[in-house]
GROMACS .gro file of C-alpha atoms in nm:
model
  135
    1CYS     CA    1  -0.284  -0.398   1.330
    2ASN     CA    2   0.037  -0.183   1.313
    3LEU     CA    3   0.047  -0.129   1.702
    4ILE     CA    4  -0.039  -0.463   1.859
    5GLY     CA    5   0.303  -0.564   1.789
    6LEU     CA    6   0.390  -0.357   2.150
    7VAL     CA    7   0.227  -0.597   2.337
    8PRO     CA    8   0.467  -0.832   2.452
    9THR     CA    9   0.385  -1.229   2.291
   10PHE     CA   10   0.210  -1.094   1.990
   11TYR     CA   11   0.266  -1.049   1.629
   12PRO     CA   12   0.167  -0.740   1.405
   13PRO     CA   13  -0.047  -0.922   1.174
   14THR     CA   14   0.083  -0.626   0.893
   15ALA     CA   15   0.451  -0.822   0.949
   16ASN     CA   16   0.292  -1.118   0.747
   17ILE     CA   17   0.272  -1.079   0.345
   18ASN     CA   18  -0.045  -1.230   0.326
   19THR     CA   19  -0.184  -0.970   0.541
   20THR     CA   20  -0.071  -0.651   0.360
   21VAL     CA   21  -0.134  -0.840   0.005
   22SER     CA   22  -0.456  -0.873   0.085
   23CYS     CA   23  -0.556  -0.525   0.197
   24ALA     CA   24  -0.322  -0.426  -0.126
   25LEU     CA   25  -0.523  -0.619  -0.337
   26THR     CA   26  -0.890  -0.493  -0.181
   27VAL     CA   27  -0.730  -0.161  -0.240
   28PHE     CA   28  -0.695  -0.253  -0.612
   29PHE     CA   29  -0.989  -0.355  -0.661
   30VAL     CA   30  -1.224  -0.064  -0.478
   31THR     CA   31  -1.033   0.158  -0.693
   32HIS     CA   32  -1.125  -0.010  -1.034
   33LEU     CA   33  -1.501  -0.058  -0.882
   34ILE     CA   34  -1.486   0.310  -0.804
   35GLY     CA   35  -1.369   0.370  -1.162
   36PHE     CA   36  -1.660   0.181  -1.330
   37LYS     CA   37  -1.901   0.376  -1.090
   38CYS     CA   38  -1.738   0.691  -1.215
   39HIS     CA   39  -1.759   0.661  -1.579
   40GLY     CA   40  -1.920   0.353  -1.694
   41LEU     CA   41  -1.680   0.207  -1.984
   42LYS     CA   42  -1.575   0.494  -2.051
   43TYR     CA   43  -1.281   0.406  -1.752
   44TYR     CA   44  -1.129   0.227  -2.029
   45GLN     CA   45  -0.993   0.529  -2.144
   46HIS     CA   46  -0.760   0.650  -1.885
   47PHE     CA   47  -0.542   0.270  -1.950
   48MET     CA   48  -0.601   0.396  -2.343
   49GLY     CA   49  -0.384   0.793  -2.346
   50PRO     CA   50  -0.461   1.056  -2.446
   51VAL     CA   51  -0.480   1.000  -2.860
   52TRP     CA   52  -0.639   0.673  -3.041
   53TRP     CA   53  -0.259   0.556  -3.183
   54LEU     CA   54  -0.044   0.568  -2.874
   55SER     CA   55  -0.275   0.345  -2.691
   56PRO     CA   56  -0.071   0.026  -2.761
   57LEU     CA   57   0.239   0.184  -2.620
   58ILE     CA   58   0.060   0.334  -2.309
   59LEU     CA   59  -0.203  -0.006  -2.230
   60PRO     CA   60   0.084  -0.195  -2.138
   61ILE     CA   61   0.245   0.087  -1.964
   62GLU     CA   62  -0.057   0.157  -1.746
   63LEU     CA   63  -0.160  -0.194  -1.671
   64ILE     CA   64   0.211  -0.200  -1.571
   65SER     CA   65   0.171   0.054  -1.328
   66HIS     CA   66  -0.174  -0.072  -1.155
   67CYS     CA   67   0.024  -0.364  -1.098
   68ALA     CA   68   0.306  -0.239  -0.937
   69ARG     CA   69   0.048  -0.067  -0.653
   70VAL     CA   70  -0.064  -0.356  -0.543
   71LEU     CA   71   0.360  -0.437  -0.498
   72SER     CA   72   0.479  -0.137  -0.350
   73LEU     CA   73   0.141  -0.152  -0.122
   74SER     CA   74   0.191  -0.402   0.008
   75MET     CA   75   0.578  -0.451   0.045
   76ARG     CA   76   0.641  -0.119   0.177
   77LEU     CA   77   0.384  -0.235   0.463
   78PHE     CA   78   0.519  -0.578   0.538
   79GLY     CA   79   0.881  -0.459   0.478
   80ASN     CA   80   0.865  -0.158   0.736
   81MET     CA   81   0.661  -0.409   0.979
   82PHE     CA   82   0.896  -0.715   0.967
   83GLY     CA   83   1.223  -0.511   0.944
   84HIS     CA   84   1.116  -0.351   1.319
   85GLU     CA   85   0.991  -0.661   1.454
   86THR     CA   86   1.304  -0.854   1.316
   87VAL     CA   87   1.559  -0.536   1.490
   88LEU     CA   88   1.283  -0.588   1.837
   89ALA     CA   89   1.374  -0.924   1.796
   90ILE     CA   90   1.736  -0.842   1.791
   91PHE     CA   91   1.778  -0.638   2.076
   92PHE     CA   92   1.564  -0.853   2.303
   93GLY     CA   93   1.784  -1.121   2.225
   94LEU     CA   94   2.121  -0.972   2.278
   95ALA     CA   95   1.999  -0.723   2.578
   96GLY     CA   96   1.793  -0.966   2.760
   97LEU     CA   97   1.630  -0.666   2.931
   98PHE     CA   98   1.304  -0.503   2.895
   99PHE     CA   99   1.452  -0.107   2.940
  100ALA     CA  100   1.743  -0.131   2.642
  101PRO     CA  101   1.483  -0.204   2.348
  102LEU     CA  102   1.253   0.091   2.461
  103PRO     CA  103   1.373   0.351   2.210
  104ILE     CA  104   1.357   0.093   1.906
  105MET     CA  105   0.992   0.034   2.072
  106ALA     CA  106   0.924   0.396   2.071
  107MET     CA  107   1.033   0.422   1.734
  108GLY     CA  108   0.820   0.150   1.650
  109VAL     CA  109   0.537   0.359   1.752
  110PHE     CA  110   0.591   0.605   1.500
  111VAL     CA  111   0.695   0.389   1.219
  112ALA     CA  112   0.328   0.232   1.268
  113PHE     CA  113   0.163   0.585   1.282
  114VAL     CA  114   0.359   0.648   0.948
  115GLN     CA  115   0.295   0.350   0.773
  116ALA     CA  116  -0.081   0.320   0.865
  117PHE     CA  117  -0.106   0.670   0.735
  118ILE     CA  118   0.122   0.615   0.417
  119PHE     CA  119  -0.079   0.297   0.334
  120PHE     CA  120  -0.432   0.548   0.379
  121LEU     CA  121  -0.280   0.842   0.180
  122LEU     CA  122  -0.196   0.660  -0.126
  123SER     CA  123  -0.498   0.454  -0.108
  124THR     CA  124  -0.668   0.791  -0.123
  125ILE     CA  125  -0.525   0.871  -0.404
  126TYR     CA  126  -0.520   0.655  -0.591
  127PHE     CA  127  -0.906   0.622  -0.549
  128MET     CA  128  -0.938   0.978  -0.650
  129LEU     CA  129  -0.697   0.884  -0.967
  130SER     CA  130  -0.965   0.662  -1.043
  131MET     CA  131  -1.228   0.907  -1.034
  132GLU     CA  132  -1.088   1.193  -1.243
  133HIS     CA  133  -1.162   1.246  -1.615
  134ALA     CA  134  -0.944   1.137  -1.849
  135HIS     CA  135  -0.805   1.393  -2.083
   0.00000   0.00000   0.00000
């Protein structure tokens, strides 16, 4: 999805906030499904902390951190892809030539691969964290 923006007249779907939020929400729900599959109802211990008397403090922190993952995944991908498309549009508008924005397009290929890798890596880390045993 990131690379399709390099084709003239196409716009990458990941430069739209709706696409990135839906991808991040999918990762969010799959993360918790994996956690429940591995641990059953004991998965809630991930949110309660190491000792019972700290759970009123740890629970809001854990809930905020899990919801922030959605925001982090979606905004990082959206911001980088939308920013690249905006810079390309400015260069095409100013230069008018096809060869002037070529370095920005080459950098766009790199950014597209890096952002896809980061999204994949963070998703994998979140999946792994939901499978580990609470201490």
